[in-house]
PDB file of C-alpha atoms in Angstrom:
ATOM      1  CA  MET A  14       8.001  -4.989  22.976  1.00 69.00           C
ATOM      2  CA  ALA A  15       8.361  -4.353  19.184  1.00 89.00           C
ATOM      3  CA  LEU A  16       7.267  -0.818  18.343  1.00 96.00           C
ATOM      4  CA  GLU A  17       6.812   1.760  21.000  1.00 96.00           C
ATOM      5  CA  ILE A  18       5.973   5.465  20.433  1.00 97.00           C
ATOM      6  CA  LYS A  19       6.084   7.691  23.432  1.00 96.00           C
ATOM      7  CA  HIS A  20       4.739  11.342  23.419  1.00 97.00           C
ATOM      8  CA  LEU A  21       5.437  11.894  19.809  1.00 96.00           C
ATOM      9  CA  VAL A  22       5.085  15.457  18.520  1.00 96.00           C
ATOM     10  CA  GLY A  23       5.846  15.812  14.796  1.00 95.00           C
ATOM     11  CA  GLY A  24       4.956  16.892  11.435  1.00 93.00           C
ATOM     12  CA  TYR A  25       6.308  18.856   8.495  1.00 89.00           C
ATOM     13  CA  SER A  26       8.483  21.967   8.637  1.00 80.00           C
ATOM     14  CA  GLN A  27       7.736  23.546  12.028  1.00 81.00           C
ATOM     15  CA  ILE A  28       3.960  22.746  12.074  1.00 83.00           C
ATOM     16  CA  PRO A  29       3.076  19.941  14.618  1.00 92.00           C
ATOM     17  CA  VAL A  30       0.652  17.574  12.927  1.00 94.00           C
ATOM     18  CA  LEU A  31       0.982  15.022  15.697  1.00 95.00           C
ATOM     19  CA  LYS A  32       0.393  16.219  19.305  1.00 95.00           C
ATOM     20  CA  ASP A  33       1.551  13.853  22.045  1.00 94.00           C
ATOM     21  CA  VAL A  34       0.843  10.505  20.178  1.00 97.00           C
ATOM     22  CA  SER A  35       1.645   7.312  22.203  1.00 97.00           C
ATOM     23  CA  LEU A  36       1.014   3.812  20.991  1.00 97.00           C
ATOM     24  CA  ASP A  37       2.663   0.374  20.731  1.00 97.00           C
ATOM     25  CA  VAL A  38       2.630  -2.714  18.600  1.00 97.00           C
ATOM     26  CA  GLN A  39       3.555  -6.042  20.219  1.00 97.00           C
ATOM     27  CA  PRO A  40       5.214  -8.985  18.448  1.00 97.00           C
ATOM     28  CA  GLY A  41       2.553 -11.115  16.750  1.00 97.00           C
ATOM     29  CA  GLU A  42      -0.022  -8.378  16.779  1.00 97.00           C
ATOM     30  CA  LEU A  43      -1.823  -6.391  14.112  1.00 98.00           C
ATOM     31  CA  VAL A  44      -2.776  -2.976  15.174  1.00 98.00           C
ATOM     32  CA  GLY A  45      -5.124  -0.927  12.871  1.00 97.00           C
ATOM     33  CA  LEU A  46      -4.398   2.825  12.611  1.00 97.00           C
ATOM     34  CA  ILE A  47      -7.687   4.508  11.725  1.00 94.00           C
ATOM     35  CA  GLY A  48      -8.899   8.040  11.418  1.00 90.00           C
ATOM     36  CA  LEU A  49     -10.406  10.641   8.953  1.00 86.00           C
ATOM     37  CA  ASN A  50      -8.280  12.170   6.201  1.00 86.00           C
ATOM     38  CA  GLY A  51      -5.877  14.542   7.811  1.00 86.00           C
ATOM     39  CA  ALA A  52      -6.085  12.845  11.228  1.00 90.00           C
ATOM     40  CA  GLY A  53      -2.288  12.063  11.202  1.00 93.00           C
ATOM     41  CA  LYS A  54      -2.138   8.496  10.017  1.00 94.00           C
ATOM     42  CA  SER A  55       0.345   9.004   7.285  1.00 93.00           C
ATOM     43  CA  THR A  56       2.425  11.402   9.361  1.00 95.00           C
ATOM     44  CA  THR A  57       2.636   8.817  12.117  1.00 96.00           C
ATOM     45  CA  ILE A  58       3.731   6.183   9.637  1.00 97.00           C
ATOM     46  CA  ASN A  59       6.294   8.603   8.123  1.00 95.00           C
ATOM     47  CA  HIS A  60       7.833   9.100  11.494  1.00 96.00           C
ATOM     48  CA  VAL A  61       7.836   5.293  12.265  1.00 96.00           C
ATOM     49  CA  ILE A  62       9.777   4.561   9.002  1.00 96.00           C
ATOM     50  CA  GLY A  63      12.169   7.427   9.556  1.00 94.00           C
ATOM     51  CA  ILE A  64      11.148   9.760   6.757  1.00 93.00           C
ATOM     52  CA  LEU A  65      10.325  12.561   9.348  1.00 93.00           C
ATOM     53  CA  ARG A  66      12.252  13.440  12.540  1.00 92.00           C
ATOM     54  CA  PRO A  67      10.256  13.897  15.712  1.00 93.00           C
ATOM     55  CA  PHE A  68      10.053  17.461  17.241  1.00 94.00           C
ATOM     56  CA  SER A  69       9.966  15.675  20.531  1.00 94.00           C
ATOM     57  CA  GLY A  70       9.156  12.253  21.976  1.00 95.00           C
ATOM     58  CA  GLU A  71      10.613   8.838  21.331  1.00 94.00           C
ATOM     59  CA  ILE A  72      10.203   6.000  18.783  1.00 95.00           C
ATOM     60  CA  SER A  73      11.890   2.670  19.529  1.00 95.00           C
ATOM     61  CA  LEU A  74      11.692  -0.819  17.901  1.00 96.00           C
ATOM     62  CA  ASN A  75      12.964  -3.760  19.924  1.00 94.00           C
ATOM     63  CA  GLY A  76      14.837  -1.415  22.170  1.00 91.00           C
ATOM     64  CA  LEU A  77      16.622   0.451  19.377  1.00 93.00           C
ATOM     65  CA  ASN A  78      15.796   4.257  19.300  1.00 91.00           C
ATOM     66  CA  ILE A  79      15.414   5.637  15.748  1.00 87.00           C
ATOM     67  CA  GLN A  80      17.427   8.772  16.572  1.00 86.00           C
ATOM     68  CA  ASP A  81      20.281   6.882  18.249  1.00 88.00           C
ATOM     69  CA  SER A  82      20.512   3.877  15.962  1.00 88.00           C
ATOM     70  CA  PRO A  83      18.753   4.841  12.627  1.00 88.00           C
ATOM     71  CA  GLU A  84      20.272   2.164  10.465  1.00 88.00           C
ATOM     72  CA  GLU A  85      19.836  -0.805  12.830  1.00 91.00           C
ATOM     73  CA  TYR A  86      16.294   0.458  13.513  1.00 93.00           C
ATOM     74  CA  LYS A  87      15.347   0.659   9.906  1.00 92.00           C
ATOM     75  CA  LYS A  88      16.769  -2.823   9.060  1.00 92.00           C
ATOM     76  CA  GLN A  89      14.011  -4.239  11.201  1.00 95.00           C
ATOM     77  CA  ILE A  90      11.162  -2.564   9.166  1.00 97.00           C
ATOM     78  CA  ALA A  91       9.451  -3.429   5.888  1.00 97.00           C
ATOM     79  CA  TYR A  92       7.021  -0.888   4.418  1.00 97.00           C
ATOM     80  CA  VAL A  93       4.168  -1.125   1.900  1.00 96.00           C
ATOM     81  CA  PRO A  94       3.194   2.387   0.880  1.00 95.00           C
ATOM     82  CA  GLU A  95      -0.343   3.458  -0.201  1.00 92.00           C
ATOM     83  CA  THR A  96       1.035   4.631  -3.497  1.00 93.00           C
ATOM     84  CA  PRO A  97       3.484   1.987  -5.060  1.00 94.00           C
ATOM     85  CA  ILE A  98       7.031   3.351  -5.538  1.00 93.00           C
ATOM     86  CA  LEU A  99       8.861   1.615  -8.402  1.00 97.00           C
ATOM     87  CA  TYR A 100      11.801   2.530 -10.591  1.00 97.00           C
ATOM     88  CA  ASP A 101      10.816   2.852 -14.236  1.00 96.00           C
ATOM     89  CA  GLU A 102      14.070   1.466 -15.480  1.00 97.00           C
ATOM     90  CA  LEU A 103      14.105  -1.683 -13.353  1.00 98.00           C
ATOM     91  CA  THR A 104      12.332  -4.891 -14.074  1.00 98.00           C
ATOM     92  CA  LEU A 105      10.389  -6.855 -11.416  1.00 98.00           C
ATOM     93  CA  ARG A 106      13.386  -9.186 -11.081  1.00 98.00           C
ATOM     94  CA  GLU A 107      15.687  -6.232 -10.544  1.00 98.00           C
ATOM     95  CA  HIS A 108      13.355  -4.668  -7.918  1.00 98.00           C
ATOM     96  CA  LEU A 109      13.406  -7.993  -6.018  1.00 98.00           C
ATOM     97  CA  GLU A 110      17.200  -8.240  -6.284  1.00 97.00           C
ATOM     98  CA  LEU A 111      17.645  -4.741  -5.150  1.00 97.00           C
ATOM     99  CA  THR A 112      15.489  -5.365  -2.035  1.00 96.00           C
ATOM    100  CA  MET A 113      17.537  -8.498  -1.288  1.00 96.00           C
ATOM    101  CA  THR A 114      20.772  -6.474  -1.437  1.00 96.00           C
ATOM    102  CA  ALA A 115      19.324  -3.584   0.590  1.00 94.00           C
ATOM    103  CA  TYR A 116      18.406  -5.963   3.422  1.00 94.00           C
ATOM    104  CA  GLY A 117      21.438  -8.051   3.216  1.00 94.00           C
ATOM    105  CA  LEU A 118      19.467 -11.214   2.531  1.00 95.00           C
ATOM    106  CA  ASN A 119      20.924 -14.550   1.294  1.00 96.00           C
ATOM    107  CA  HIS A 120      19.877 -14.419  -2.316  1.00 94.00           C
ATOM    108  CA  GLN A 121      19.228 -18.207  -2.692  1.00 94.00           C
ATOM    109  CA  ARG A 122      17.030 -18.363   0.372  1.00 94.00           C
ATOM    110  CA  ALA A 123      15.306 -15.071  -0.458  1.00 96.00           C
ATOM    111  CA  TRP A 124      14.469 -16.348  -3.986  1.00 96.00           C
ATOM    112  CA  GLN A 125      12.944 -19.468  -2.448  1.00 94.00           C
ATOM    113  CA  ARG A 126      10.592 -17.262  -0.448  1.00 94.00           C
ATOM    114  CA  VAL A 127       9.916 -14.879  -3.323  1.00 96.00           C
ATOM    115  CA  HIS A 128       8.938 -17.604  -5.786  1.00 96.00           C
ATOM    116  CA  GLN A 129       6.073 -18.506  -3.551  1.00 96.00           C
ATOM    117  CA  LEU A 130       4.998 -14.913  -3.155  1.00 97.00           C
ATOM    118  CA  LEU A 131       5.072 -14.401  -6.925  1.00 98.00           C
ATOM    119  CA  LYS A 132       2.989 -17.510  -7.450  1.00 97.00           C
ATOM    120  CA  THR A 133       0.541 -16.349  -4.796  1.00 96.00           C
ATOM    121  CA  PHE A 134       0.174 -12.907  -6.438  1.00 97.00           C
ATOM    122  CA  ARG A 135       0.201 -14.254  -9.995  1.00 96.00           C
ATOM    123  CA  LEU A 136       3.455 -12.487 -10.913  1.00 97.00           C
ATOM    124  CA  ALA A 137       5.706 -15.438 -11.605  1.00 96.00           C
ATOM    125  CA  ASN A 138       5.652 -14.990 -15.438  1.00 97.00           C
ATOM    126  CA  LYS A 139       6.318 -11.274 -15.221  1.00 97.00           C
ATOM    127  CA  LEU A 140       9.893 -11.116 -13.801  1.00 97.00           C
ATOM    128  CA  ASP A 141      11.163  -9.325 -16.943  1.00 97.00           C
ATOM    129  CA  TRP A 142       8.363  -6.746 -17.044  1.00 97.00           C
ATOM    130  CA  PHE A 143       8.932  -3.132 -16.410  1.00 97.00           C
ATOM    131  CA  PRO A 144       6.632  -0.934 -14.095  1.00 95.00           C
ATOM    132  CA  ALA A 145       5.100   0.629 -17.244  1.00 95.00           C
ATOM    133  CA  ASN A 146       3.538  -2.723 -18.001  1.00 95.00           C
ATOM    134  CA  PHE A 147       1.914  -3.094 -14.568  1.00 96.00           C
ATOM    135  CA  SER A 148      -1.500  -2.000 -13.508  1.00 94.00           C
ATOM    136  CA  LYS A 149      -1.972  -0.192 -10.135  1.00 93.00           C
ATOM    137  CA  GLY A 150      -2.870  -3.418  -8.513  1.00 94.00           C
ATOM    138  CA  MET A 151       0.071  -5.222  -9.976  1.00 96.00           C
ATOM    139  CA  LYS A 152       2.355  -2.465  -8.718  1.00 96.00           C
ATOM    140  CA  GLN A 153       0.851  -2.886  -5.319  1.00 96.00           C
ATOM    141  CA  LYS A 154       1.538  -6.591  -5.348  1.00 97.00           C
ATOM    142  CA  VAL A 155       5.222  -5.888  -6.269  1.00 97.00           C
ATOM    143  CA  MET A 156       5.498  -3.761  -3.180  1.00 97.00           C
ATOM    144  CA  ILE A 157       3.914  -6.553  -1.040  1.00 97.00           C
ATOM    145  CA  CYS A 158       6.347  -9.066  -2.445  1.00 97.00           C
ATOM    146  CA  CYS A 159       9.372  -6.867  -1.707  1.00 97.00           C
ATOM    147  CA  ALA A 160       8.148  -6.303   1.907  1.00 97.00           C
ATOM    148  CA  PHE A 161       7.207  -9.849   2.665  1.00 97.00           C
ATOM    149  CA  MET A 162      10.447 -11.409   1.319  1.00 96.00           C
ATOM    150  CA  THR A 163      12.376  -9.710   4.116  1.00 96.00           C
ATOM    151  CA  ASN A 164      12.880 -10.836   7.687  1.00 94.00           C
ATOM    152  CA  ALA A 165      11.440  -7.622   9.046  1.00 96.00           C
ATOM    153  CA  LYS A 166      10.325  -7.536  12.713  1.00 96.00           C
ATOM    154  CA  LEU A 167       7.867  -4.814  11.949  1.00 98.00           C
ATOM    155  CA  LEU A 168       5.646  -4.440   8.831  1.00 98.00           C
ATOM    156  CA  VAL A 169       4.127  -1.155   8.226  1.00 98.00           C
ATOM    157  CA  ILE A 170       1.307  -1.244   5.729  1.00 97.00           C
ATOM    158  CA  ASP A 171      -0.405   1.938   4.550  1.00 95.00           C
ATOM    159  CA  GLU A 172      -3.921   1.565   3.059  1.00 92.00           C
ATOM    160  CA  PRO A 173      -3.027  -1.655   1.371  1.00 91.00           C
ATOM    161  CA  PHE A 174      -6.457  -2.667  -0.090  1.00 89.00           C
ATOM    162  CA  TYR A 175      -6.977   0.102  -2.681  1.00 83.00           C
ATOM    163  CA  GLY A 176      -6.292  -1.244  -6.204  1.00 85.00           C
ATOM    164  CA  LEU A 177      -6.119  -4.925  -5.052  1.00 92.00           C
ATOM    165  CA  ASP A 178      -8.664  -7.426  -6.388  1.00 93.00           C
ATOM    166  CA  PRO A 179     -10.665  -9.503  -3.807  1.00 94.00           C
ATOM    167  CA  LEU A 180      -8.367 -12.490  -4.243  1.00 95.00           C
ATOM    168  CA  ALA A 181      -5.195 -10.417  -3.605  1.00 95.00           C
ATOM    169  CA  VAL A 182      -6.811  -8.819  -0.529  1.00 95.00           C
ATOM    170  CA  HIS A 183      -7.492 -12.412   0.802  1.00 96.00           C
ATOM    171  CA  ASP A 184      -3.963 -13.500   0.019  1.00 97.00           C
ATOM    172  CA  LEU A 185      -2.543 -10.356   1.696  1.00 97.00           C
ATOM    173  CA  LEU A 186      -4.514 -10.982   4.832  1.00 97.00           C
ATOM    174  CA  GLU A 187      -3.376 -14.642   4.878  1.00 97.00           C
ATOM    175  CA  LEU A 188       0.243 -13.458   4.578  1.00 97.00           C
ATOM    176  CA  ILE A 189      -0.168 -11.071   7.451  1.00 97.00           C
ATOM    177  CA  GLU A 190      -1.636 -13.780   9.650  1.00 97.00           C
ATOM    178  CA  LYS A 191       1.290 -16.100   8.901  1.00 97.00           C
ATOM    179  CA  ARG A 192       3.804 -13.378   9.798  1.00 97.00           C
ATOM    180  CA  LYS A 193       1.870 -12.674  12.990  1.00 97.00           C
ATOM    181  CA  LYS A 194       2.150 -16.239  14.089  1.00 97.00           C
ATOM    182  CA  ALA A 195       5.955 -15.989  13.395  1.00 96.00           C
ATOM    183  CA  GLY A 196       6.145 -13.034  15.918  1.00 97.00           C
ATOM    184  CA  VAL A 197       6.147 -10.152  13.444  1.00 97.00           C
ATOM    185  CA  ALA A 198       4.476  -6.901  14.593  1.00 98.00           C
ATOM    186  CA  VAL A 199       2.190  -5.283  12.002  1.00 98.00           C
ATOM    187  CA  LEU A 200       1.006  -1.693  11.972  1.00 98.00           C
ATOM    188  CA  MET A 201      -1.707  -1.057   9.270  1.00 97.00           C
ATOM    189  CA  SER A 202      -3.611   2.038   8.422  1.00 96.00           C
ATOM    190  CA  THR A 203      -6.897   1.463   6.658  1.00 92.00           C
ATOM    191  CA  HIS A 204     -10.319   2.912   5.839  1.00 89.00           C
ATOM    192  CA  VAL A 205     -11.771  -0.525   5.161  1.00 89.00           C
ATOM    193  CA  LEU A 206     -13.189  -0.982   8.651  1.00 91.00           C
ATOM    194  CA  ASP A 207     -15.207  -4.164   8.212  1.00 91.00           C
ATOM    195  CA  THR A 208     -11.917  -5.892   7.197  1.00 92.00           C
ATOM    196  CA  ALA A 209      -9.988  -4.286  10.028  1.00 93.00           C
ATOM    197  CA  GLN A 210     -12.603  -5.432  12.510  1.00 94.00           C
ATOM    198  CA  LYS A 211     -12.129  -9.042  11.497  1.00 94.00           C
ATOM    199  CA  TYR A 212      -8.348  -9.060  11.434  1.00 95.00           C
ATOM    200  CA  CYS A 213      -6.841  -6.434  13.772  1.00 96.00           C
ATOM    201  CA  ASP A 214      -6.096  -7.275  17.324  1.00 97.00           C
ATOM    202  CA  ARG A 215      -6.286  -3.688  18.540  1.00 97.00           C
ATOM    203  CA  PHE A 216      -7.019  -0.254  17.128  1.00 96.00           C
ATOM    204  CA  VAL A 217      -5.675   3.287  17.412  1.00 96.00           C
ATOM    205  CA  LEU A 218      -8.107   5.991  16.363  1.00 94.00           C
ATOM    206  CA  LEU A 219      -6.419   9.295  15.480  1.00 93.00           C
ATOM    207  CA  ALA A 220      -8.226  12.640  15.340  1.00 90.00           C
ATOM    208  CA  ASN A 221      -6.683  15.972  14.834  1.00 91.00           C
ATOM    209  CA  GLY A 222      -3.187  14.663  15.544  1.00 93.00           C
ATOM    210  CA  LYS A 223      -4.101  12.956  18.832  1.00 94.00           C
ATOM    211  CA  VAL A 224      -4.965   9.465  19.931  1.00 95.00           C
ATOM    212  CA  ARG A 225      -8.729   9.688  20.278  1.00 91.00           C
ATOM    213  CA  ALA A 226      -9.267   6.146  21.371  1.00 92.00           C
ATOM    214  CA  HIS A 227      -7.340   2.832  21.483  1.00 94.00           C
ATOM    215  CA  GLY A 228      -7.856  -0.787  22.542  1.00 94.00           C
ATOM    216  CA  THR A 229      -9.670  -3.860  21.385  1.00 93.00           C
ATOM    217  CA  LEU A 230     -13.111  -3.782  19.763  1.00 91.00           C
ATOM    218  CA  ASN A 231     -14.620  -4.552  23.176  1.00 90.00           C
ATOM    219  CA  GLU A 232     -12.595  -1.842  24.805  1.00 91.00           C
ATOM    220  CA  LEU A 233     -13.707   0.673  22.287  1.00 90.00           C
ATOM    221  CA  ARG A 234     -17.323  -0.432  22.748  1.00 87.00           C
ATOM    222  CA  GLN A 235     -16.921   0.341  26.472  1.00 86.00           C
ATOM    223  CA  LEU A 236     -15.828   3.883  25.891  1.00 80.00           C
ATOM    224  CA  GLY A 237     -19.327   5.058  25.421  1.00 70.00           C
ATOM    225  CA  ASP A 238     -22.827   3.563  24.820  1.00 70.00           C
ATOM    226  CA  HIS A 239     -21.608   1.384  21.859  1.00 69.00           C
ATOM    227  CA  SER A 240     -22.415  -2.021  23.140  1.00 71.00           C
ATOM    228  CA  GLY A 241     -22.562  -4.513  20.310  1.00 75.00           C
ATOM    229  CA  GLU A 242     -21.748  -1.899  17.729  1.00 86.00           C
ATOM    230  CA  SER A 243     -19.392  -2.519  14.827  1.00 90.00           C
ATOM    231  CA  LEU A 244     -16.052  -0.797  14.477  1.00 90.00           C
ATOM    232  CA  ASP A 245     -17.580   1.194  11.628  1.00 88.00           C
ATOM    233  CA  GLU A 246     -20.411   2.511  13.819  1.00 88.00           C
ATOM    234  CA  ILE A 247     -18.095   3.284  16.785  1.00 87.00           C
ATOM    235  CA  TYR A 248     -15.680   5.072  14.368  1.00 85.00           C
ATOM    236  CA  LEU A 249     -18.537   7.272  12.998  1.00 84.00           C
ATOM    237  CA  HIS A 250     -19.732   8.234  16.483  1.00 82.00           C
ATOM    238  CA  LEU A 251     -16.199   9.200  17.602  1.00 77.00           C
ATOM    239  CA  ALA A 252     -15.467  11.059  14.278  1.00 75.00           C
ATOM    240  CA  ARG A 253     -18.747  13.008  14.505  1.00 74.00           C
ATOM    241  CA  ASP A 254     -18.075  13.969  18.089  1.00 68.00           C
ATOM    242  CA  ASP A 255     -14.659  15.352  17.021  1.00 63.00           C
ATOM    243  CA  HIS A 256     -16.013  17.128  14.058  1.00 55.00           C
ATOM    244  CA  HIS A 257     -18.476  18.986  16.252  1.00 52.00           C
ATOM    245  CA  GLU A 258     -15.905  19.964  18.847  1.00 49.00           C
TER     246      GLU A 258
END
């Protein structure tokens, strides 16, 4: 098993945002994390990548517990945040080299992989550009290149489609498919449910800091009278039910 979260209670300061969240992501699987704003998606991701410490519960990746082996745990993860995080004083080339160093990658082999990524995302002629020269979408592509150049066992991708043009969205989804085939586990939060329905293997729907539903599309359809409905329709039904509680 790649990522396993058991009975996670967590959040910011002393206020529990997440209340007994359990989920897993298997190698070679893309799991979609969905929910309304404030449902706990970003809080879950921040716990998975180690920014937040759990109040209680366990998070492990390939048998390594984040609290017992934080460095070894984090070496297995690559993260694409919703809002790109770049250093103003570093060029694209320097961002890539910093990532190689941070992950202990062989620079020659890493550059071979990176050159293909730069070509895919049309950044190959921008290695000496600084972040001030990049659009929001281009910054997002830099983050994608930095994450996908690694040998991470788990990719954590937070709302990746905002700011990306349709061609870049297609290229990102193809990259994810290739990594899945190589046995990489992928956890992705998104509000773009029609795309999630096409590409995700399973879904975890969060509401009010709890797992409201989880499973494949067919399993979600069986939770109520949702036979034949799309993920978008099922999500709206469940979200309205929670809102009215």
